[in-house]
Amino acid sequence: MRELPGVDAALLGETLQRFLAEELRASGLARYVVGLSGGVDSAVSAALAAAAVGAEKVLALALPGPTSSPASLRDARAVAAALGLDLEAVELARPAEALARELGAREDRIRFGNMMARLRMVALFDRARTVGALVLGTSNKSEILLGYSTLFGDAAASVQPLGDVWKTHVFALARRLGVPDAVVAKPPTADLWPGQTDAGELGFDYP
């Protein structure tokens, strides 16, 4: 298997920070809103934004659903604390269960997982409207090229700072930006059902 070339994490981070600062300035809005899942991608996106515009201009939302792991919320809180971000928890279990029952989707984990991803983005864009913010995306280049995302769910955002960054390089950025070690080390997951991991669904792990 061909290996990706190494990355200058410092230079990459500085470039993305300049990009995020300019995007916010050009928008005329006041801040970024980001969904903190407890995973490395959202942690890196949040860290880049905090470094670019200041932690006080980045609002983090934790968006647990009925199948979310308690560890995910714990890790999201750890990331927010490490970055100095305000964190709001928005519990999506009740609306998710109600909509799934209405549509008969609860027993189909793919349908329910996609529904959860889209509900999270509904919550993010709604909160962004109330605080005058851009929604900060967390999808990386590896996921995008593999089609490993939910259309109008995690693939929807105002800005995708990691959209041209391979997952392998996301890990390098995470270490550079001071993301907690436990978040960097844990298996990547969309947290859409118990025990779900990226590697389990894709059939391979990121290099």
Short mmCIF file of C-alpha atoms in Angstrom, two decimals:
data_model
loop_
_atom_site.label_atom_id
_atom_site.label_comp_id
_atom_site.label_asym_id
_atom_site.label_seq_id
_atom_site.Cartn_x
_atom_site.Cartn_y
_atom_site.Cartn_z
CA MET A 1 0.00 0.00 0.00
CA ARG A 2 1.34 3.43 -0.92
CA GLU A 3 1.92 5.62 2.13
CA LEU A 4 0.91 9.25 2.31
CA PRO A 5 3.81 11.69 2.45
CA GLY A 6 4.45 13.34 5.78
CA VAL A 7 2.87 16.66 6.60
CA ASP A 8 4.22 19.82 8.19
CA ALA A 9 1.53 20.01 10.87
CA ALA A 10 2.61 23.47 12.00
CA LEU A 11 2.38 24.94 8.50
CA LEU A 12 -0.89 23.14 7.76
CA GLY A 13 -2.40 24.35 11.02
CA GLU A 14 -1.36 27.95 10.36
CA THR A 15 -2.79 27.82 6.84
CA LEU A 16 -6.13 26.48 8.04
CA GLN A 17 -6.27 29.01 10.85
CA ARG A 18 -5.80 31.87 8.39
CA PHE A 19 -8.53 30.35 6.22
CA LEU A 20 -10.97 30.16 9.14
CA ALA A 21 -10.21 33.69 10.28
CA GLU A 22 -10.82 35.02 6.78
CA GLU A 23 -14.03 33.00 6.30
CA LEU A 24 -15.51 34.41 9.50
CA ARG A 25 -14.43 37.95 8.65
CA ALA A 26 -15.92 37.71 5.15
CA SER A 27 -19.21 36.33 6.47
CA GLY A 28 -19.80 39.30 8.75
CA LEU A 29 -20.89 36.90 11.49
CA ALA A 30 -19.66 36.81 15.05
CA ARG A 31 -18.45 33.28 15.72
CA TYR A 32 -18.35 29.60 14.85
CA VAL A 33 -20.62 26.85 16.15
CA VAL A 34 -19.24 23.31 16.10
CA GLY A 35 -20.64 19.94 17.10
CA LEU A 36 -18.19 18.25 19.47
CA SER A 37 -18.65 14.50 19.18
CA GLY A 38 -15.74 13.52 21.39
CA GLY A 39 -13.82 12.37 18.32
CA VAL A 40 -10.62 13.62 16.75
CA ASP A 41 -12.11 15.36 13.69
CA SER A 42 -14.44 17.65 15.61
CA ALA A 43 -11.73 18.27 18.20
CA VAL A 44 -9.27 19.38 15.51
CA SER A 45 -11.84 21.58 13.76
CA ALA A 46 -12.68 23.24 17.07
CA ALA A 47 -9.01 23.67 17.98
CA LEU A 48 -8.24 25.29 14.63
CA ALA A 49 -11.16 27.69 14.99
CA ALA A 50 -10.23 28.59 18.56
CA ALA A 51 -6.66 29.32 17.50
CA ALA A 52 -7.88 31.32 14.50
CA VAL A 53 -10.52 33.58 16.06
CA GLY A 54 -10.28 33.00 19.82
CA ALA A 55 -11.98 30.44 22.02
CA GLU A 56 -14.59 33.02 23.05
CA LYS A 57 -15.83 33.05 19.44
CA VAL A 58 -16.31 29.28 19.21
CA LEU A 59 -19.44 27.72 20.70
CA ALA A 60 -19.37 23.93 21.04
CA LEU A 61 -22.47 21.76 21.13
CA ALA A 62 -22.59 18.18 22.35
CA LEU A 63 -25.51 16.43 20.64
CA PRO A 64 -26.08 13.02 22.23
CA GLY A 65 -28.80 10.73 20.93
CA PRO A 66 -30.45 7.59 22.29
CA THR A 67 -27.59 5.32 21.19
CA SER A 68 -24.67 7.63 22.00
CA SER A 69 -21.90 6.32 24.21
CA PRO A 70 -21.51 8.12 27.57
CA ALA A 71 -17.78 8.17 26.82
CA SER A 72 -18.43 10.42 23.82
CA LEU A 73 -19.98 13.14 25.97
CA ARG A 74 -17.17 12.77 28.49
CA ASP A 75 -14.57 13.19 25.75
CA ALA A 76 -16.42 16.17 24.25
CA ARG A 77 -16.31 17.86 27.65
CA ALA A 78 -12.59 17.10 27.94
CA VAL A 79 -11.92 18.67 24.54
CA ALA A 80 -13.96 21.77 25.39
CA ALA A 81 -12.12 22.15 28.69
CA ALA A 82 -8.71 21.72 27.03
CA LEU A 83 -9.54 24.38 24.42
CA GLY A 84 -11.33 26.76 26.78
CA LEU A 85 -14.63 26.51 24.88
CA ASP A 86 -18.15 27.03 26.15
CA LEU A 87 -20.02 23.74 25.71
CA GLU A 88 -23.78 23.31 25.52
CA ALA A 89 -25.38 19.85 25.64
CA VAL A 90 -28.49 19.43 23.49
CA GLU A 91 -30.18 16.10 24.14
CA LEU A 92 -31.62 14.71 20.90
CA ALA A 93 -32.93 11.39 22.21
CA ARG A 94 -36.59 12.42 22.49
CA PRO A 95 -36.95 14.11 19.09
CA ALA A 96 -34.98 11.32 17.42
CA GLU A 97 -37.14 8.59 18.94
CA ALA A 98 -40.36 10.47 18.12
CA LEU A 99 -39.42 11.01 14.48
CA ALA A 100 -38.15 7.45 14.08
CA ARG A 101 -41.43 6.05 15.42
CA GLU A 102 -43.46 8.29 13.12
CA LEU A 103 -41.47 7.15 10.07
CA GLY A 104 -41.06 3.53 11.16
CA ALA A 105 -37.28 3.87 11.01
CA ARG A 106 -36.23 2.82 14.51
CA GLU A 107 -35.35 -0.78 13.66
CA ASP A 108 -33.26 0.10 10.60
CA ARG A 109 -29.95 1.27 11.99
CA ILE A 110 -28.79 2.85 8.73
CA ARG A 111 -31.95 4.93 8.43
CA PHE A 112 -31.85 5.80 12.12
CA GLY A 113 -28.15 6.64 11.98
CA ASN A 114 -28.67 8.96 9.02
CA MET A 115 -31.61 10.54 10.81
CA MET A 116 -29.42 11.24 13.85
CA ALA A 117 -26.71 12.82 11.69
CA ARG A 118 -29.29 15.10 10.08
CA LEU A 119 -30.92 16.01 13.40
CA ARG A 120 -27.53 17.04 14.73
CA MET A 121 -27.05 19.37 11.79
CA VAL A 122 -30.55 20.81 12.30
CA ALA A 123 -29.59 21.63 15.89
CA LEU A 124 -26.27 23.18 14.83
CA PHE A 125 -27.76 25.43 12.16
CA ASP A 126 -30.59 26.47 14.47
CA ARG A 127 -28.17 27.43 17.23
CA ALA A 128 -25.95 29.19 14.71
CA ARG A 129 -28.91 31.33 13.71
CA THR A 130 -29.52 32.43 17.29
CA VAL A 131 -25.92 33.49 17.96
CA GLY A 132 -24.91 34.79 14.54
CA ALA A 133 -22.49 32.01 13.65
CA LEU A 134 -21.11 29.89 10.85
CA VAL A 135 -21.46 26.13 11.30
CA LEU A 136 -18.01 24.58 11.40
CA GLY A 137 -17.79 21.24 9.61
CA THR A 138 -15.74 18.27 10.74
CA SER A 139 -15.54 16.03 7.65
CA ASN A 140 -12.06 15.10 6.43
CA LYS A 141 -10.83 14.35 2.91
CA SER A 142 -10.67 10.59 3.47
CA GLU A 143 -14.34 10.43 4.49
CA ILE A 144 -15.43 12.69 1.65
CA LEU A 145 -13.64 10.69 -1.06
CA LEU A 146 -14.95 7.40 0.36
CA GLY A 147 -18.50 8.74 0.54
CA TYR A 148 -18.47 7.99 4.26
CA SER A 149 -20.85 10.68 5.40
CA THR A 150 -24.55 11.52 5.52
CA LEU A 151 -25.87 13.85 2.84
CA PHE A 152 -27.36 16.91 4.56
CA GLY A 153 -26.03 15.52 7.85
CA ASP A 154 -22.36 15.64 8.82
CA ALA A 155 -21.60 16.56 5.20
CA ALA A 156 -23.51 19.84 5.64
CA ALA A 157 -21.70 22.85 7.10
CA SER A 158 -20.90 26.47 6.35
CA VAL A 159 -17.14 25.79 6.29
CA GLN A 160 -15.21 22.49 6.08
CA PRO A 161 -11.65 23.20 7.28
CA LEU A 162 -10.64 19.54 7.06
CA GLY A 163 -12.21 18.92 3.67
CA ASP A 164 -8.80 18.72 1.97
CA VAL A 165 -6.97 17.07 4.89
CA TRP A 166 -6.43 13.29 4.92
CA LYS A 167 -7.45 11.50 8.10
CA THR A 168 -3.82 10.52 8.68
CA HIS A 169 -2.90 14.20 8.71
CA VAL A 170 -5.83 15.02 11.00
CA PHE A 171 -4.09 12.92 13.65
CA ALA A 172 -0.87 14.89 13.11
CA LEU A 173 -2.80 18.14 13.53
CA ALA A 174 -4.45 16.82 16.68
CA ARG A 175 -1.12 16.13 18.32
CA ARG A 176 0.17 19.54 17.26
CA LEU A 177 -2.91 21.37 18.57
CA GLY A 178 -2.96 19.69 21.98
CA VAL A 179 -6.07 17.55 21.57
CA PRO A 180 -6.32 15.21 24.60
CA ASP A 181 -4.42 11.95 24.06
CA ALA A 182 -7.47 9.82 24.88
CA VAL A 183 -9.39 11.43 22.01
CA VAL A 184 -6.53 10.96 19.54
CA ALA A 185 -6.03 7.32 20.51
CA LYS A 186 -9.60 6.03 20.49
CA PRO A 187 -11.08 4.27 17.42
CA PRO A 188 -12.88 6.74 15.13
CA THR A 189 -16.67 6.40 15.26
CA ALA A 190 -19.73 8.35 14.13
CA ASP A 191 -21.39 7.14 17.36
CA LEU A 192 -24.63 6.31 15.54
CA TRP A 193 -25.22 2.95 17.23
CA PRO A 194 -23.53 0.99 20.04
CA GLY A 195 -20.14 -0.40 19.06
CA GLN A 196 -20.09 1.32 15.66
CA THR A 197 -16.65 2.26 14.32
CA ASP A 198 -15.38 3.68 11.04
CA ALA A 199 -13.13 0.65 10.50
CA GLY A 200 -15.99 -1.76 11.13
CA GLU A 201 -18.14 -0.13 8.46
CA LEU A 202 -15.42 0.58 5.92
CA GLY A 203 -13.72 -2.79 6.29
CA PHE A 204 -10.31 -1.21 6.87
CA ASP A 205 -8.63 1.26 9.18
CA TYR A 206 -7.10 4.61 8.34
CA PRO A 207 -3.32 4.37 7.72
#
